[in-house]
Coordinates of C-alpha atoms in Angstrom, one line a residue:
M803 CA -2.6 -51.0 -31.2
T804 CA -6.2 -49.5 -31.7
G805 CA -7.6 -48.6 -35.1
Y806 CA -4.6 -49.3 -37.5
H807 CA -2.8 -52.5 -38.2
H808 CA 0.3 -51.9 -40.0
H809 CA 0.5 -55.4 -41.3
A810 CA -2.7 -55.0 -43.3
A811 CA -2.2 -55.3 -47.1
R812 CA -1.6 -52.0 -48.8
Y813 CA -3.7 -51.7 -52.0
Y814 CA -2.4 -49.5 -54.8
G815 CA -5.3 -50.1 -57.2
P816 CA -5.1 -53.4 -58.9
R817 CA -1.5 -53.6 -57.8
Y818 CA -0.6 -55.3 -54.6
Y819 CA 2.8 -54.6 -52.9
G820 CA 2.5 -56.9 -50.0
P821 CA 2.3 -56.1 -46.3
R822 CA 1.7 -52.5 -44.7
R823 CA 1.4 -50.6 -46.6
H824 CA -4.5 -30.7 -48.3
D825 CA 2.5 -23.2 -50.8
Y826 CA 2.8 -26.6 -52.1
G827 CA 1.7 -29.4 -54.3
Y828 CA -1.7 -28.1 -55.1
H829 CA -4.1 -25.5 -54.1
R830 CA -7.8 -25.7 -53.0
P831 CA -9.6 -22.6 -53.8
T832 CA -10.6 -20.3 -51.0
T833 CA -13.8 -18.2 -51.0
G834 CA -12.3 -15.4 -52.8
E835 CA -10.7 -17.6 -55.5
A836 CA -13.7 -19.9 -56.2
S837 CA -15.0 -20.5 -59.6
E838 CA -18.0 -18.3 -60.9
E839 CA -19.4 -21.1 -62.7
A840 CA -22.7 -22.8 -61.4
P841 CA -22.2 -26.1 -59.7
P842 CA -23.2 -29.2 -61.8
E843 CA -26.8 -30.2 -61.7
K844 CA -25.9 -33.8 -61.0
P845 CA -22.7 -35.3 -59.7
T846 CA -20.6 -37.5 -62.0
P847 CA -21.2 -41.2 -61.0
T848 CA -18.5 -42.7 -59.0
G849 CA -17.7 -46.2 -57.7
A850 CA -20.2 -45.8 -55.0
E851 CA -23.0 -44.9 -57.4
A852 CA -21.8 -47.3 -60.2
P853 CA -21.1 -50.7 -58.4
N854 CA -19.5 -52.3 -61.7
K855 CA -16.8 -49.3 -61.6
P856 CA -14.1 -49.3 -59.0
A857 CA -14.2 -46.0 -57.1
I858 CA -10.5 -45.9 -56.1
K859 CA -7.1 -46.6 -57.7
G860 CA -5.4 -47.4 -54.5
L861 CA -4.8 -46.9 -50.7
V862 CA -1.7 -45.4 -49.4
P863 CA -0.9 -45.6 -45.6
V864 CA 0.9 -42.5 -44.7
Y865 CA 2.5 -42.4 -41.1
F866 CA 2.7 -39.1 -39.6
A867 CA 4.5 -37.2 -36.7
T868 CA 3.2 -33.7 -36.1
N869 CA 3.7 -30.8 -33.6
R870 CA 0.4 -29.4 -34.3
E871 CA -1.9 -29.1 -31.2
V872 CA -4.2 -32.3 -31.1
M873 CA -7.4 -31.8 -29.2
G874 CA -9.3 -34.6 -27.5
G875 CA -8.6 -38.1 -26.5
P876 CA -7.2 -41.3 -28.0
N877 CA -9.9 -41.8 -30.6
L878 CA -8.6 -39.3 -33.1
Q879 CA -10.5 -37.4 -35.6
L880 CA -9.2 -35.0 -38.2
K881 CA -11.0 -32.1 -36.7
Q882 CA -8.9 -32.4 -33.6
I883 CA -5.6 -31.7 -35.4
T884 CA -5.3 -28.0 -35.3
Y885 CA -2.8 -25.3 -36.5
D886 CA -1.9 -24.3 -32.9
R887 CA 1.6 -25.2 -31.9
S888 CA 2.6 -28.0 -29.4
A889 CA 5.8 -28.5 -27.6
T890 CA 5.7 -32.3 -28.3
N891 CA 5.0 -34.7 -31.3
T892 CA 1.9 -36.6 -31.9
Y893 CA 2.2 -39.9 -33.9
G894 CA -0.1 -41.8 -36.0
C895 CA -1.2 -43.1 -39.3
V896 CA -3.8 -42.2 -42.0
T897 CA -4.8 -44.3 -45.1
V898 CA -5.4 -42.1 -48.0
S899 CA -7.4 -43.2 -51.0
I900 CA -6.6 -42.3 -54.6
P901 CA -9.6 -41.8 -56.8
I902 CA -10.1 -43.7 -60.0
V903 CA -10.0 -40.4 -62.0
H904 CA -6.5 -39.5 -60.6
K905 CA -4.1 -38.0 -63.1
M906 CA -0.4 -38.0 -62.5
G907 CA 0.8 -34.9 -60.5
E908 CA -2.7 -33.9 -59.2
V909 CA -4.4 -34.1 -56.0
E910 CA -8.0 -34.1 -56.8
T911 CA -10.1 -32.4 -54.1
P912 CA -13.8 -31.2 -54.1
K913 CA -14.5 -28.1 -56.3
T914 CA -15.9 -25.0 -54.8
Y915 CA -18.5 -23.0 -56.8
L916 CA -20.1 -19.5 -56.7
Y917 CA -17.3 -18.0 -54.7
G918 CA -17.6 -20.5 -51.8
I919 CA -21.3 -20.7 -51.6
W920 CA -21.4 -24.3 -52.8
T921 CA -18.7 -27.1 -52.5
E922 CA -19.3 -30.5 -54.0
A923 CA -19.3 -33.4 -51.5
E924 CA -16.4 -35.6 -51.2
Q925 CA -16.5 -38.7 -53.3
D926 CA -14.3 -41.8 -53.2
G927 CA -14.3 -42.0 -57.0
K928 CA -13.4 -38.2 -57.6
H929 CA -11.3 -37.1 -54.7
F930 CA -8.4 -37.8 -52.5
R931 CA -9.8 -38.8 -49.1
I932 CA -8.8 -39.9 -45.7
Q933 CA -10.3 -43.3 -45.1
T934 CA -8.7 -44.1 -41.6
L935 CA -7.0 -42.0 -39.0
S936 CA -5.3 -43.7 -36.0
K937 CA -3.2 -42.2 -33.1
L938 CA -0.2 -44.3 -32.1
S939 CA 2.2 -44.1 -29.1
R940 CA 5.8 -43.3 -29.7
E941 CA 6.6 -47.0 -29.1
E942 CA 3.9 -48.2 -31.5
F943 CA 4.9 -45.8 -34.2
A944 CA 8.5 -46.8 -34.0
S945 CA 7.4 -50.5 -34.2
A946 CA 5.2 -49.9 -37.1
I947 CA 7.8 -48.2 -39.3
A948 CA 10.7 -50.6 -38.5
N949 CA 11.6 -52.9 -41.3
P950 CA 15.4 -53.3 -42.3
A951 CA 14.4 -54.3 -45.7
D952 CA 12.4 -51.3 -46.4
S953 CA 13.1 -47.6 -47.1
L954 CA 11.2 -44.6 -45.9
M955 CA 10.2 -41.4 -47.6
L956 CA 9.6 -38.5 -45.2
F957 CA 7.9 -35.5 -46.7
V958 CA 8.0 -32.0 -44.9
H959 CA 5.4 -29.7 -46.5
G960 CA 5.5 -26.1 -47.1
Y961 CA 3.4 -23.0 -46.5
N962 CA -0.4 -23.0 -46.7
V963 CA -0.9 -26.8 -46.2
P964 CA -3.4 -28.2 -43.6
F965 CA -2.8 -31.6 -42.2
S966 CA -4.8 -33.5 -44.6
D967 CA -3.3 -31.8 -47.5
A968 CA 0.2 -32.9 -46.4
A969 CA -1.1 -36.5 -46.2
F970 CA -2.6 -36.3 -49.7
K971 CA 0.5 -34.8 -51.3
A972 CA 2.8 -37.4 -49.8
A973 CA 0.4 -40.1 -50.8
Q974 CA 0.2 -38.6 -54.4
I975 CA 4.0 -38.4 -54.8
A976 CA 4.5 -42.0 -53.6
F977 CA 1.6 -43.3 -55.8
D978 CA 2.7 -41.6 -59.0
A979 CA 6.3 -42.6 -58.4
N980 CA 5.4 -46.2 -57.8
Y981 CA 7.4 -46.0 -54.6
K982 CA 7.1 -49.3 -52.5
G983 CA 8.5 -48.2 -49.2
R984 CA 7.0 -46.6 -46.1
V985 CA 5.5 -43.1 -46.6
M986 CA 5.6 -40.6 -43.8
I987 CA 4.8 -36.9 -43.2
Y988 CA 6.1 -34.3 -40.7
S989 CA 3.2 -31.8 -40.4
W990 CA 4.2 -28.6 -38.8
P991 CA 1.3 -26.0 -37.7
S992 CA 0.7 -24.2 -41.0
K993 CA -2.5 -22.4 -40.8
G994 CA -3.5 -23.4 -44.2
G995 CA -4.3 -19.9 -45.9
L996 CA -2.7 -17.8 -48.6
A997 CA -2.6 -14.8 -46.3
D998 CA -1.0 -16.5 -43.3
Y999 CA 2.6 -16.5 -44.6
D1000 CA 4.0 -14.8 -41.4
Y1001 CA 2.2 -17.2 -39.0
D1002 CA 3.5 -20.1 -41.0
R1003 CA 7.2 -18.8 -41.0
E1004 CA 7.0 -18.4 -37.2
S1005 CA 5.5 -22.0 -37.1
A1006 CA 8.3 -23.4 -39.2
L1007 CA 10.8 -21.9 -36.9
H1008 CA 9.0 -23.5 -33.9
A1009 CA 8.9 -26.9 -35.7
T1010 CA 12.6 -27.6 -35.7
D1011 CA 12.8 -29.4 -32.5
G1012 CA 10.0 -31.8 -33.4
L1013 CA 11.5 -32.7 -36.7
F1014 CA 14.9 -33.3 -35.3
D1015 CA 13.3 -35.6 -32.6
L1016 CA 11.6 -37.5 -35.4
L1017 CA 14.7 -37.9 -37.3
K1018 CA 16.4 -39.3 -34.3
L1019 CA 13.7 -41.8 -33.7
I1020 CA 13.8 -42.9 -37.3
K1021 CA 17.6 -43.5 -37.3
T1022 CA 17.8 -45.1 -33.8
E1023 CA 14.5 -47.2 -33.8
G1024 CA 13.1 -47.2 -37.2
N1025 CA 15.6 -49.6 -38.5
V1026 CA 15.1 -48.9 -42.3
S1027 CA 17.4 -49.5 -45.1
R1028 CA 17.1 -46.0 -46.7
I1029 CA 15.8 -42.6 -45.4
I1030 CA 14.6 -40.2 -48.1
L1031 CA 13.8 -36.7 -46.9
I1032 CA 11.9 -34.4 -49.1
A1033 CA 11.4 -30.8 -48.2
H1034 CA 9.2 -28.4 -50.1
S1035 CA 8.9 -24.7 -49.8
L1036 CA 9.0 -23.4 -46.2
G1037 CA 9.3 -26.8 -45.0
S1038 CA 12.9 -26.4 -46.1
E1039 CA 13.4 -24.0 -43.2
V1040 CA 12.2 -26.6 -40.7
V1041 CA 14.7 -29.1 -42.3
L1042 CA 17.6 -26.7 -42.1
G1043 CA 16.9 -26.1 -38.5
A1044 CA 16.9 -29.7 -37.6
L1045 CA 20.1 -30.3 -39.5
Q1046 CA 21.7 -27.5 -37.5
Q1047 CA 20.8 -29.1 -34.4
A1048 CA 22.2 -32.4 -35.6
A1049 CA 25.5 -30.8 -36.5
L1050 CA 25.7 -28.9 -33.1
S1051 CA 25.0 -32.0 -31.2
Q1052 CA 27.2 -34.3 -33.6
T1053 CA 24.2 -36.5 -34.1
A1054 CA 24.3 -38.7 -37.3
L1055 CA 20.9 -38.9 -38.9
G1056 CA 21.7 -41.5 -41.6
I1057 CA 19.7 -39.6 -44.4
T1058 CA 20.3 -41.3 -47.7
E1059 CA 18.7 -38.9 -50.1
L1060 CA 17.8 -35.2 -49.2
I1061 CA 15.7 -33.4 -51.7
F1062 CA 14.6 -29.6 -51.6
A1063 CA 11.8 -28.7 -53.9
A1064 CA 11.5 -25.0 -54.5
P1065 CA 13.1 -24.3 -51.2
D1066 CA 11.9 -21.0 -49.4
V1067 CA 15.2 -20.4 -47.6
D1068 CA 17.1 -17.1 -47.6
R1069 CA 20.1 -17.6 -50.0
D1070 CA 22.8 -16.5 -47.6
L1071 CA 21.5 -18.7 -44.9
Y1072 CA 21.6 -21.6 -47.3
L1073 CA 25.3 -20.8 -48.3
E1074 CA 26.1 -20.5 -44.5
R1075 CA 24.6 -24.0 -43.8
A1076 CA 25.7 -25.7 -46.8
N1077 CA 28.4 -27.9 -45.1
Q1078 CA 25.7 -28.9 -42.5
I1079 CA 23.4 -30.0 -45.4
K1080 CA 26.0 -32.0 -47.1
A1081 CA 27.3 -33.6 -44.0
A1082 CA 23.7 -34.8 -43.1
A1083 CA 23.0 -36.9 -46.3
G1084 CA 24.5 -39.2 -48.7
A1085 CA 23.3 -37.0 -51.6
V1086 CA 21.5 -33.8 -51.9
T1087 CA 19.3 -32.6 -54.8
V1088 CA 17.8 -29.0 -55.1
Y1089 CA 15.0 -28.4 -57.6
A1090 CA 15.2 -24.5 -58.5
S1091 CA 13.0 -22.4 -60.8
S1092 CA 12.8 -18.9 -62.2
T1093 CA 9.1 -19.1 -62.8
D1094 CA 8.1 -19.7 -59.0
L1095 CA 6.0 -16.6 -58.2
A1096 CA 5.7 -17.6 -54.5
L1097 CA 9.5 -17.4 -54.1
L1098 CA 9.6 -14.0 -55.7
A1099 CA 6.7 -12.9 -53.3
S1100 CA 8.8 -14.3 -50.4
M1101 CA 11.8 -12.4 -51.6
K1102 CA 9.8 -9.2 -51.7
K1103 CA 8.2 -9.6 -48.3
A1104 CA 11.5 -10.6 -46.6
Q1105 CA 13.6 -7.8 -48.6
S1106 CA 15.9 -10.7 -49.3
K1107 CA 18.4 -10.8 -52.3
S1108 CA 17.2 -14.2 -53.3
R1109 CA 16.0 -17.5 -52.1
M1110 CA 17.6 -21.0 -52.2
G1111 CA 15.1 -22.2 -54.7
Y1112 CA 15.0 -19.2 -57.1
V1113 CA 16.8 -19.1 -60.3
T1114 CA 18.0 -15.6 -61.1
K1115 CA 19.3 -14.3 -64.6
S1116 CA 22.7 -15.5 -63.6
G1117 CA 21.5 -18.9 -62.8
P1118 CA 20.7 -21.0 -59.7
T1119 CA 22.5 -20.6 -56.3
L1120 CA 25.2 -23.4 -56.6
V1121 CA 27.1 -25.3 -53.8
S1122 CA 29.9 -27.8 -54.7
G1123 CA 28.5 -31.2 -53.7
I1124 CA 24.9 -30.5 -54.0
E1125 CA 23.2 -31.2 -57.3
T1126 CA 21.0 -28.4 -58.6
I1127 CA 18.4 -28.8 -61.4
D1128 CA 16.7 -25.7 -63.0
V1129 CA 13.1 -26.9 -63.6
S1130 CA 11.7 -23.6 -65.0
A1131 CA 11.1 -25.0 -68.4
V1132 CA 8.8 -27.7 -67.2
G1133 CA 6.8 -25.7 -64.7
S1134 CA 3.1 -26.0 -64.5
E1135 CA 1.1 -23.1 -63.1
M1136 CA -1.4 -24.9 -61.1
F1137 CA -2.7 -21.8 -59.3
A1138 CA -1.8 -18.1 -59.3
L1139 CA 1.5 -18.5 -57.3
N1140 CA 2.6 -21.5 -59.4
H1141 CA 4.3 -23.1 -56.3
S1142 CA 3.8 -26.6 -57.2
T1143 CA 6.3 -27.4 -60.0
Y1144 CA 7.8 -30.3 -58.1
S1145 CA 4.7 -32.4 -58.1
T1146 CA 2.7 -31.3 -61.0
S1147 CA 5.4 -31.6 -63.6
R1148 CA 5.4 -35.1 -65.0
A1149 CA 9.2 -34.7 -65.9
V1150 CA 10.2 -33.6 -62.4
L1151 CA 8.1 -36.2 -60.8
D1152 CA 9.7 -38.9 -62.9
D1153 CA 13.1 -37.6 -61.7
I1154 CA 12.1 -37.5 -58.0
G1155 CA 10.6 -41.2 -58.5
R1156 CA 13.9 -42.4 -59.8
I1157 CA 15.7 -40.9 -56.8
I1158 CA 13.5 -42.4 -54.3
S1159 CA 13.1 -45.7 -55.8
S1160 CA 16.8 -46.4 -56.8
S1161 CA 18.8 -48.5 -54.4
S1162 CA 21.8 -46.3 -55.1
H1163 CA 22.3 -42.6 -56.1
L1164 CA 22.6 -41.9 -59.7
K1165 CA 23.7 -38.4 -61.0
P1166 CA 21.0 -36.3 -62.7
P1167 CA 21.9 -37.1 -66.3
Q1168 CA 22.2 -40.7 -65.7
R1169 CA 18.7 -41.0 -64.3
T1170 CA 17.2 -38.4 -66.7
P1171 CA 19.3 -38.3 -70.0
T1172 CA 17.0 -35.3 -71.2
L1173 CA 18.7 -32.9 -68.7
R1174 CA 21.1 -30.4 -70.1
S1175 CA 24.3 -30.1 -68.4
M1176 CA 25.4 -26.3 -67.7
P1177 CA 27.3 -24.6 -68.8
N1178 CA 28.4 -27.7 -70.9
E1179 CA 29.0 -31.5 -70.5
L1180 CA 32.6 -31.2 -69.6
N1181 CA 32.2 -28.4 -66.9
A1182 CA 28.8 -29.1 -65.7
T1183 CA 27.9 -27.2 -62.5
Y1184 CA 24.2 -27.7 -62.7
W1185 CA 21.6 -29.2 -64.9
M1186 CA 18.2 -27.9 -66.5
Y1187 CA 15.4 -29.0 -68.4
P1188 CA 15.6 -27.7 -71.9
Y1189 CA 12.9 -25.2 -73.1

């Protein structure tokens, strides 16, 4: 194949793990949200400017499938991946570099100053960056991910997420969790703007066919030991649509762990599809929160009673057989809508890390003893992080 060789060593900073190996985790300020402060007079030295100091902590290969419209020919460039919708999937792989200044739970990106007038240049030592980008045929993609001794983590991003941000977030989750398996994203055509919720919701509904096709490919040709599917925010709508197609066609997808992080799905739809969700995976975990203002905004816009990932005064929405964790107490308001608890909270990230890295499923209190059983240990129906 051209441009990417999946047998090249994956480098996680000073740690080697052998062969192969931008509504959501973080928010890049737009013009109206940029800092009023003046830009720094001189950039902080990075690895490129200080040869004795390494610029990056690691490189994370991230495989991708996307139903975004991809312009141009076979030599893929990032600007060719648009927010327009395509009827078919495009496959490939990116290599994401983790900067030496990286802090757990964060995706470090260039700062914007003076209301968008000036943005600092990308630097390897300060920012997540895409170092390589390669387009793969369907056959090359299937061959590249196939390894019966390996697990695969598939991340489906939420609203307000450009393609590169989705790759950054998946890389950050995997790197921070010390995950050693394959990393993959399904990037549906989010427009990547806070004001584009309606467009993104329509795009999410349009993306279910593509995700279903990808899940079938992974199951039939991926030949991996475990499949871990993580859906965030509006990406949960995409996942539910794909699972419905699987149920209607009686297609087994072989999902080992299914994780919903702050899922932006109508509560009634969630309850209606609960059996399909449980049938699709060996274990299902829902991280819900009462402090997620984005879900509150979604409820108001949709005139909905509640969302799947929102914790009301009476508690989270519970389904027997689905493990629900109230993460309200450990939320971190990364930006005004506070929609990134799942990846900015060290406690939640640790819990996700234990799920994706374990060879077998552990109940929430087994993997994270600090979780409190609700309403009590003898009659636990859900768990919560204590205040």
